[in-house]
Each structure stands twice: as structure tokens, then as C-alpha cells.
Tab-separated table of C-alpha atoms in Angstrom:
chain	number	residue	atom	x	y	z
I	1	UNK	CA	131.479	117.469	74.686
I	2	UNK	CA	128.422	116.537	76.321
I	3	UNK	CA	128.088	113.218	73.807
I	4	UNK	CA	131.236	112.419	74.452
I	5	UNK	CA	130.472	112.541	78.697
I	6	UNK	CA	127.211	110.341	78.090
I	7	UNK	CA	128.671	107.884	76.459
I	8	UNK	CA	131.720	107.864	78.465
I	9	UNK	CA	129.144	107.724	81.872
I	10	UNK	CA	127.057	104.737	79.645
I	11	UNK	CA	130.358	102.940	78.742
I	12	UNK	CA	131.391	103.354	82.318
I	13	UNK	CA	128.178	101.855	83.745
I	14	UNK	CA	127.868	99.208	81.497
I	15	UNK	CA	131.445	97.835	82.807
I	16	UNK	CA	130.641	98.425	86.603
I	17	UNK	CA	127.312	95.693	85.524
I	18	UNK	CA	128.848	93.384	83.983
I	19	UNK	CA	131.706	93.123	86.963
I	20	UNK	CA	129.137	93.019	89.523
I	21	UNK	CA	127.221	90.249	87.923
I	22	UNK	CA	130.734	88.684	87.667
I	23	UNK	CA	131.421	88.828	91.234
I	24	UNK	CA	127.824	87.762	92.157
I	25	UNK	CA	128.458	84.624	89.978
I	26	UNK	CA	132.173	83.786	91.557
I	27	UNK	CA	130.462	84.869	95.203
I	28	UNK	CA	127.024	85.014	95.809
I	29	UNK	CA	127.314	86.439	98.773
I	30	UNK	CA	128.111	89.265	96.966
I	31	UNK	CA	126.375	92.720	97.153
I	32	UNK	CA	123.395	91.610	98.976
I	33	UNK	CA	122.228	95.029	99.515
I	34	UNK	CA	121.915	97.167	102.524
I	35	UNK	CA	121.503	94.583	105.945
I	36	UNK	CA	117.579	94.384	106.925
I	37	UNK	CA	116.384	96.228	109.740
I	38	UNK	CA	114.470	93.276	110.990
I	39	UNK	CA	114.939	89.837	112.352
I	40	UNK	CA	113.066	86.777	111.674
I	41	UNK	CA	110.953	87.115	115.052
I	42	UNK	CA	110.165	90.645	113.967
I	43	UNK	CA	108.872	89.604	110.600
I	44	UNK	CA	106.981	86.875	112.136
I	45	UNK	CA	105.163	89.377	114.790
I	46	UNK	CA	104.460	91.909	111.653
I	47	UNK	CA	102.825	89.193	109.592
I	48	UNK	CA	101.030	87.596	112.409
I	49	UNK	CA	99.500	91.586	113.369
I	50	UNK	CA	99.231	91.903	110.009
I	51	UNK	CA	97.269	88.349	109.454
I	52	UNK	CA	94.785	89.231	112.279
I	53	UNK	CA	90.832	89.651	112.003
I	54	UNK	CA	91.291	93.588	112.702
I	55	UNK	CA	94.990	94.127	112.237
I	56	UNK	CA	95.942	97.457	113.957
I	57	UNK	CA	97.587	100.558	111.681
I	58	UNK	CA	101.113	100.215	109.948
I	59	UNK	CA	102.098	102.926	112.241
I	60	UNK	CA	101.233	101.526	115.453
I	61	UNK	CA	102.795	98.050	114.121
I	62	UNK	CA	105.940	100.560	112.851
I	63	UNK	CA	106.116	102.367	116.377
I	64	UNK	CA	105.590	98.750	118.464
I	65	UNK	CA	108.512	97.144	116.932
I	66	UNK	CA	110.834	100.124	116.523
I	67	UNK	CA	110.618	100.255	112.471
I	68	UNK	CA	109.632	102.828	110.149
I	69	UNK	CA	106.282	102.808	109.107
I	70	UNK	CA	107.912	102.384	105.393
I	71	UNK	CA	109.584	99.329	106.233
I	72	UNK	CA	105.997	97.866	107.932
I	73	UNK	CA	104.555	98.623	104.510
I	74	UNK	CA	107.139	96.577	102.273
I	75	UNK	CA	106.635	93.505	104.208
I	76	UNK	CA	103.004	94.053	103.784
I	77	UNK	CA	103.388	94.253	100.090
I	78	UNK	CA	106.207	91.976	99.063
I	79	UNK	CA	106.558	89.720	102.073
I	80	UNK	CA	108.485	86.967	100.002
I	81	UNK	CA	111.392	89.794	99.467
I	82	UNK	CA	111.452	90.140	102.649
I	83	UNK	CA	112.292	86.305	103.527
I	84	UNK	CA	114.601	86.172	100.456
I	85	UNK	CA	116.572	89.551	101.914
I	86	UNK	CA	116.410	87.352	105.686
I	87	UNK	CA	118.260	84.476	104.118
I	88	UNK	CA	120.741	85.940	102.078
I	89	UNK	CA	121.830	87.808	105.232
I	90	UNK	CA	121.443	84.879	107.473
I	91	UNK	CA	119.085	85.987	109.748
């Protein structure tokens, strides 16, 4: 019974993929993903603290603009992402 629920759960997920990439294709506006917590002009200010001679902690850059330290870290490390996630949302 427990074969049979795997592949049923594998069969299952394999559909759900293939009618999401569907969609994306017919709309790609599509499941963009959870809405950033950011705007462009808080990006900018990140990167530009960020970008300085003696940039100050990810915490005091998290607590300054009223972000999670987490979030201050993935624009740090993947700050094209970040301007992909802007655009798709319009922002």
C-alpha cells in the first residue's frame, strides 16, 4: 500500500508541474511567487549601504529599513533575483 501512495503522490506531482508550466507559458504572470517585501527605493538604499567603504551590519541595515535581517542577506547574495522578483511584480 505504501508503493501504491508514492507513486500515486509522484504521479500526482508530476501533473500539478506540468500544468503550472502550462499556465506560466499561456500567462506569465503566472505564479510569481510570494510579493517582495521591498520596493525599488529600498533595494537601492540596501545596495548603496551595502556598496559603502565600511558598510554597517545586516542587522542594523535589517532593523533601519524595517526587513528581516534574512531578507538583507539575500539581496546581498543574489542581488540580480532580487531585481528579477521587482519586475515581475512591477515594483
Amino acid at each position: 500500500m505504501a508503493a501504491t501512495a508514492q507513486a500515486q503522490a509522484e504521479a500526482t506531482k508530476s501533473a500539478q508541474r506540468a500544468g503550472i508550466d502550462h499556465n506560466r507559458r499561456a500567462q506569465p504572470s503566472a505564479y510569481l511567487g510570494r510579493k517582495p517585501s521591498y520596493d525599488r527605493a529600498t533595494f537601492d538604499r540596501i545596495r548603496l549601504a551595502l556598496d559603502s567603504a565600511s558598510p554597517p551590519s545586516l542587522s542594523a541595515i535589517a532593523k533601519a529599513e524595517g526587513l528581516s535581517k534574512q531578507t538583507v542577506f539575500r539581496l546581498k547574495q543574489d542581488p540580480q533575483a532580487a531585481l528579477v522578483a521587482l519586475d515581475a511584480w512591477g515594483m
